[in-house]
Amino acid sequence: MFWLEGLFIVMVFISQMYVIRFQSSYEGKDERGKAIQYKTNNMLFNILYLGVVLLVVLHLVEIVPTNSLPNILLYFLLSISVFGSITTFVNKNKTNY
């Protein structure tokens, strides 16, 4: 389990480095790059909102216990960052964006 968590953290680190490199590049600073960043951030905030609401509802229905809420939220946030880098990569490589 320790190796799996380590691999996951390395994936998050690599994905965040990709996003930071894209945002600081010339392509990320032009009009198309800004549109990609806005679209990606909008989608990620919507997913975050829905995920937190779902987590609260599952907790109120007593499906998710209180002691596992922080871990679930942590892994959810880290998964969102990996998903955001994948979305940035896909939108960046689209020809008709």
Tab-separated table of N, CA and C in Angstrom:
chain	number	residue	atom	x	y	z
A	1	MET	N	0.823	-1.195	0.000
A	1	MET	CA	0.000	0.000	0.000
A	1	MET	C	0.866	1.256	0.000
A	2	PHE	N	1.994	1.190	0.695
A	2	PHE	CA	2.895	2.333	0.752
A	2	PHE	C	3.415	2.684	-0.634
A	3	TRP	N	3.741	1.682	-1.438
A	3	TRP	CA	4.253	1.939	-2.785
A	3	TRP	C	3.185	2.554	-3.676
A	4	LEU	N	1.964	2.117	-3.489
A	4	LEU	CA	0.865	2.672	-4.275
A	4	LEU	C	0.643	4.147	-3.942
A	5	GLU	N	0.701	4.486	-2.666
A	5	GLU	CA	0.557	5.885	-2.267
A	5	GLU	C	1.725	6.718	-2.771
A	6	GLY	N	2.926	6.151	-2.730
A	6	GLY	CA	4.100	6.858	-3.247
A	6	GLY	C	3.994	7.097	-4.739
A	7	LEU	N	3.533	6.092	-5.473
A	7	LEU	CA	3.344	6.237	-6.919
A	7	LEU	C	2.298	7.300	-7.225
A	8	PHE	N	1.242	7.324	-6.431
A	8	PHE	CA	0.192	8.310	-6.627
A	8	PHE	C	0.718	9.722	-6.386
A	9	ILE	N	1.518	9.903	-5.355
A	9	ILE	CA	2.083	11.222	-5.056
A	9	ILE	C	3.059	11.650	-6.144
A	10	VAL	N	3.822	10.720	-6.688
A	10	VAL	CA	4.728	11.036	-7.801
A	10	VAL	C	3.920	11.446	-9.029
A	11	MET	N	2.803	10.752	-9.288
A	11	MET	CA	1.941	11.125	-10.411
A	11	MET	C	1.383	12.530	-10.234
A	12	VAL	N	0.978	12.865	-9.026
A	12	VAL	CA	0.449	14.203	-8.748
A	12	VAL	C	1.538	15.245	-8.962
A	13	PHE	N	2.744	14.963	-8.495
A	13	PHE	CA	3.859	15.895	-8.661
A	13	PHE	C	4.161	16.125	-10.142
A	14	ILE	N	4.210	15.061	-10.921
A	14	ILE	CA	4.497	15.188	-12.353
A	14	ILE	C	3.382	15.950	-13.061
A	15	SER	N	2.140	15.668	-12.704
A	15	SER	CA	1.030	16.366	-13.361
A	15	SER	C	1.023	17.850	-13.014
A	16	GLN	N	1.334	18.188	-11.773
A	16	GLN	CA	1.388	19.597	-11.400
A	16	GLN	C	2.551	20.317	-12.082
A	17	MET	N	3.661	19.637	-12.235
A	17	MET	CA	4.789	20.236	-12.952
A	17	MET	C	4.423	20.492	-14.415
A	18	TYR	N	3.652	19.584	-15.020
A	18	TYR	CA	3.205	19.779	-16.394
A	18	TYR	C	2.300	21.003	-16.504
A	19	VAL	N	1.368	21.138	-15.576
A	19	VAL	CA	0.442	22.275	-15.613
A	19	VAL	C	1.194	23.583	-15.389
A	20	ILE	N	2.113	23.599	-14.450
A	20	ILE	CA	2.893	24.816	-14.186
A	20	ILE	C	3.740	25.176	-15.397
A	21	ARG	N	4.334	24.171	-16.033
A	21	ARG	CA	5.148	24.437	-17.216
A	21	ARG	C	4.292	24.984	-18.357
A	22	PHE	N	3.069	24.443	-18.508
A	22	PHE	CA	2.175	24.948	-19.548
A	22	PHE	C	1.754	26.380	-19.253
A	23	GLN	N	1.422	26.684	-18.009
A	23	GLN	CA	0.965	28.024	-17.662
A	23	GLN	C	2.055	29.072	-17.819
A	24	SER	N	3.297	28.687	-17.614
A	24	SER	CA	4.382	29.660	-17.722
A	24	SER	C	4.976	29.734	-19.123
A	25	SER	N	4.556	28.847	-20.015
A	25	SER	CA	5.089	28.869	-21.378
A	25	SER	C	4.422	29.971	-22.198
A	26	TYR	N	4.991	30.236	-23.358
A	26	TYR	CA	4.418	31.240	-24.247
A	26	TYR	C	3.037	30.811	-24.713
A	27	GLU	N	2.882	29.518	-24.996
A	27	GLU	CA	1.590	28.998	-25.453
A	27	GLU	C	0.520	29.147	-24.368
A	28	GLY	N	0.890	29.013	-23.126
A	28	GLY	CA	-0.067	29.147	-22.038
A	28	GLY	C	-0.451	30.583	-21.749
A	29	LYS	N	0.368	31.520	-22.214
A	29	LYS	CA	0.093	32.929	-21.943
A	29	LYS	C	-0.660	33.627	-23.075
A	30	ASP	N	-0.769	32.971	-24.232
A	30	ASP	CA	-1.513	33.604	-25.314
A	30	ASP	C	-3.019	33.389	-25.114
A	31	GLU	N	-3.807	33.865	-26.073
A	31	GLU	CA	-5.261	33.837	-25.919
A	31	GLU	C	-5.804	32.418	-25.848
A	32	ARG	N	-5.299	31.520	-26.678
A	32	ARG	CA	-5.757	30.129	-26.677
A	32	ARG	C	-5.369	29.434	-25.374
A	33	GLY	N	-4.169	29.701	-24.886
A	33	GLY	CA	-3.718	29.099	-23.634
A	33	GLY	C	-4.542	29.557	-22.452
A	34	LYS	N	-4.877	30.835	-22.419
A	34	LYS	CA	-5.724	31.352	-21.344
A	34	LYS	C	-7.110	30.713	-21.395
A	35	ALA	N	-7.638	30.514	-22.601
A	35	ALA	CA	-8.951	29.881	-22.733
A	35	ALA	C	-8.904	28.436	-22.245
A	36	ILE	N	-7.826	27.740	-22.550
A	36	ILE	CA	-7.662	26.365	-22.067
A	36	ILE	C	-7.591	26.349	-20.548
A	37	GLN	N	-6.855	27.273	-19.967
A	37	GLN	CA	-6.733	27.328	-18.508
A	37	GLN	C	-8.071	27.651	-17.853
A	38	TYR	N	-8.821	28.598	-18.413
A	38	TYR	CA	-10.115	28.960	-17.843
A	38	TYR	C	-11.096	27.799	-17.937
A	39	LYS	N	-11.110	27.125	-19.073
A	39	LYS	CA	-12.017	25.993	-19.254
A	39	LYS	C	-11.668	24.861	-18.292
A	40	THR	N	-10.397	24.577	-18.152
A	40	THR	CA	-9.959	23.509	-17.255
A	40	THR	C	-10.278	23.850	-15.807
A	41	ASN	N	-9.967	25.066	-15.384
A	41	ASN	CA	-10.236	25.468	-13.999
A	41	ASN	C	-11.729	25.466	-13.694
A	42	ASN	N	-12.543	25.903	-14.636
A	42	ASN	CA	-13.990	25.898	-14.449
A	42	ASN	C	-14.499	24.479	-14.247
A	43	MET	N	-14.031	23.565	-15.076
A	43	MET	CA	-14.456	22.176	-14.969
A	43	MET	C	-13.987	21.568	-13.643
A	44	LEU	N	-12.753	21.870	-13.234
A	44	LEU	CA	-12.227	21.309	-11.987
A	44	LEU	C	-12.963	21.849	-10.765
A	45	PHE	N	-13.321	23.121	-10.768
A	45	PHE	CA	-14.081	23.675	-9.644
A	45	PHE	C	-15.482	23.070	-9.577
A	46	ASN	N	-16.092	22.826	-10.733
A	46	ASN	CA	-17.406	22.180	-10.741
A	46	ASN	C	-17.317	20.753	-10.193
A	47	ILE	N	-16.290	20.024	-10.589
A	47	ILE	CA	-16.104	18.663	-10.080
A	47	ILE	C	-15.837	18.695	-8.582
A	48	LEU	N	-15.028	19.638	-8.133
A	48	LEU	CA	-14.743	19.763	-6.706
A	48	LEU	C	-16.019	20.053	-5.920
A	49	TYR	N	-16.820	20.968	-6.412
A	49	TYR	CA	-18.068	21.312	-5.740
A	49	TYR	C	-18.988	20.098	-5.651
A	50	LEU	N	-19.185	19.412	-6.770
A	50	LEU	CA	-20.065	18.245	-6.772
A	50	LEU	C	-19.519	17.130	-5.885
A	51	GLY	N	-18.210	16.940	-5.887
A	51	GLY	CA	-17.612	15.898	-5.061
A	51	GLY	C	-17.756	16.166	-3.586
A	52	VAL	N	-17.569	17.407	-3.180
A	52	VAL	CA	-17.704	17.752	-1.761
A	52	VAL	C	-19.161	17.640	-1.333
A	53	VAL	N	-20.073	18.082	-2.174
A	53	VAL	CA	-21.494	17.948	-1.847
A	53	VAL	C	-21.870	16.471	-1.737
A	54	LEU	N	-21.392	15.644	-2.653
A	54	LEU	CA	-21.678	14.212	-2.603
A	54	LEU	C	-21.082	13.585	-1.345
A	55	LEU	N	-19.898	13.984	-0.989
A	55	LEU	CA	-19.258	13.462	0.217
A	55	LEU	C	-20.028	13.855	1.479
A	56	VAL	N	-20.514	15.072	1.539
A	56	VAL	CA	-21.306	15.515	2.692
A	56	VAL	C	-22.624	14.750	2.755
A	57	VAL	N	-23.252	14.564	1.604
A	57	VAL	CA	-24.523	13.824	1.579
A	57	VAL	C	-24.301	12.373	2.005
A	58	LEU	N	-23.239	11.756	1.505
A	58	LEU	CA	-22.952	10.380	1.910
A	58	LEU	C	-22.629	10.281	3.395
A	59	HIS	N	-22.037	11.320	3.931
A	59	HIS	CA	-21.777	11.335	5.372
A	59	HIS	C	-23.073	11.509	6.163
A	60	LEU	N	-23.968	12.360	5.684
A	60	LEU	CA	-25.236	12.567	6.389
A	60	LEU	C	-26.129	11.335	6.348
A	61	VAL	N	-26.014	10.564	5.279
A	61	VAL	CA	-26.793	9.331	5.163
A	61	VAL	C	-26.102	8.188	5.915
A	62	GLU	N	-24.942	8.480	6.473
A	62	GLU	CA	-24.135	7.555	7.260
A	62	GLU	C	-23.574	6.392	6.435
A	63	ILE	N	-23.218	6.681	5.203
A	63	ILE	CA	-22.523	5.702	4.368
A	63	ILE	C	-21.024	5.850	4.547
A	64	VAL	N	-20.570	7.097	4.668
A	64	VAL	CA	-19.145	7.385	4.860
A	64	VAL	C	-18.935	7.770	6.320
A	65	PRO	N	-18.077	7.033	7.040
A	65	PRO	CA	-17.836	7.386	8.443
A	65	PRO	C	-16.998	8.655	8.580
A	66	THR	N	-17.101	9.281	9.736
A	66	THR	CA	-16.427	10.549	9.993
A	66	THR	C	-14.914	10.424	9.944
A	67	ASN	N	-14.367	9.324	10.436
A	67	ASN	CA	-12.907	9.201	10.492
A	67	ASN	C	-12.267	9.000	9.123
A	68	SER	N	-13.022	8.642	8.107
A	68	SER	CA	-12.432	8.478	6.776
A	68	SER	C	-12.671	9.677	5.855
A	69	LEU	N	-13.411	10.666	6.305
A	69	LEU	CA	-13.679	11.857	5.479
A	69	LEU	C	-12.405	12.595	5.053
A	70	PRO	N	-11.455	12.867	5.954
A	70	PRO	CA	-10.251	13.597	5.513
A	70	PRO	C	-9.437	12.835	4.462
A	71	ASN	N	-9.319	11.524	4.616
A	71	ASN	CA	-8.563	10.745	3.630
A	71	ASN	C	-9.253	10.725	2.273
A	72	ILE	N	-10.561	10.557	2.285
A	72	ILE	CA	-11.306	10.552	1.019
A	72	ILE	C	-11.185	11.906	0.335
A	73	LEU	N	-11.320	12.972	1.093
A	73	LEU	CA	-11.205	14.315	0.522
A	73	LEU	C	-9.807	14.572	-0.020
A	74	LEU	N	-8.783	14.119	0.692
A	74	LEU	CA	-7.405	14.285	0.226
A	74	LEU	C	-7.177	13.570	-1.098
A	75	TYR	N	-7.561	12.309	-1.168
A	75	TYR	CA	-7.366	11.561	-2.411
A	75	TYR	C	-8.220	12.119	-3.542
A	76	PHE	N	-9.393	12.634	-3.209
A	76	PHE	CA	-10.243	13.259	-4.225
A	76	PHE	C	-9.576	14.507	-4.798
A	77	LEU	N	-9.019	15.343	-3.948
A	77	LEU	CA	-8.340	16.556	-4.416
A	77	LEU	C	-7.107	16.221	-5.245
A	78	LEU	N	-6.354	15.224	-4.827
A	78	LEU	CA	-5.181	14.827	-5.600
A	78	LEU	C	-5.580	14.242	-6.950
A	79	SER	N	-6.672	13.493	-6.973
A	79	SER	CA	-7.163	12.941	-8.242
A	79	SER	C	-7.624	14.052	-9.180
A	80	ILE	N	-8.211	15.090	-8.620
A	80	ILE	CA	-8.641	16.223	-9.442
A	80	ILE	C	-7.437	16.890	-10.098
A	81	SER	N	-6.337	17.004	-9.389
A	81	SER	CA	-5.158	17.642	-9.984
A	81	SER	C	-4.599	16.811	-11.134
A	82	VAL	N	-4.613	15.494	-11.001
A	82	VAL	CA	-4.163	14.633	-12.100
A	82	VAL	C	-5.126	14.751	-13.276
A	83	PHE	N	-6.432	14.755	-12.993
A	83	PHE	CA	-7.429	14.903	-14.043
A	83	PHE	C	-7.297	16.249	-14.749
A	84	GLY	N	-6.960	17.296	-14.007
A	84	GLY	CA	-6.770	18.612	-14.611
A	84	GLY	C	-5.595	18.650	-15.566
A	85	SER	N	-4.523	17.969	-15.239
A	85	SER	CA	-3.378	17.953	-16.154
A	85	SER	C	-3.696	17.152	-17.410
A	86	ILE	N	-4.462	16.085	-17.263
A	86	ILE	CA	-4.871	15.304	-18.443
A	86	ILE	C	-5.774	16.150	-19.330
A	87	THR	N	-6.695	16.887	-18.718
A	87	THR	CA	-7.590	17.756	-19.486
A	87	THR	C	-6.808	18.859	-20.193
A	88	THR	N	-5.828	19.426	-19.516
A	88	THR	CA	-4.995	20.450	-20.140
A	88	THR	C	-4.247	19.877	-21.332
A	89	PHE	N	-3.702	18.685	-21.184
A	89	PHE	CA	-2.973	18.044	-22.275
A	89	PHE	C	-3.889	17.781	-23.467
A	90	VAL	N	-5.085	17.262	-23.209
A	90	VAL	CA	-6.014	16.949	-24.298
A	90	VAL	C	-6.450	18.224	-25.006
A	91	ASN	N	-6.811	19.265	-24.247
A	91	ASN	CA	-7.249	20.516	-24.871
A	91	ASN	C	-6.115	21.213	-25.605
A	92	LYS	N	-4.899	21.090	-25.100
A	92	LYS	CA	-3.755	21.714	-25.754
A	92	LYS	C	-3.469	21.077	-27.104
A	93	ASN	N	-3.672	19.777	-27.190
A	93	ASN	CA	-3.355	19.063	-28.423
A	93	ASN	C	-4.522	18.960	-29.388
A	94	LYS	N	-5.675	19.524	-29.053
A	94	LYS	CA	-6.790	19.582	-29.992
A	94	LYS	C	-6.452	20.575	-31.085
A	95	THR	N	-6.821	20.240	-32.306
A	95	THR	CA	-6.519	21.164	-33.401
A	95	THR	C	-7.577	22.244	-33.521
A	96	ASN	N	-8.808	21.945	-33.193
A	96	ASN	CA	-9.898	22.906	-33.359
A	96	ASN	C	-10.429	23.369	-32.021
A	97	TYR	N	-9.572	23.838	-31.154
A	97	TYR	CA	-10.061	24.335	-29.879
A	97	TYR	C	-10.370	25.810	-29.996
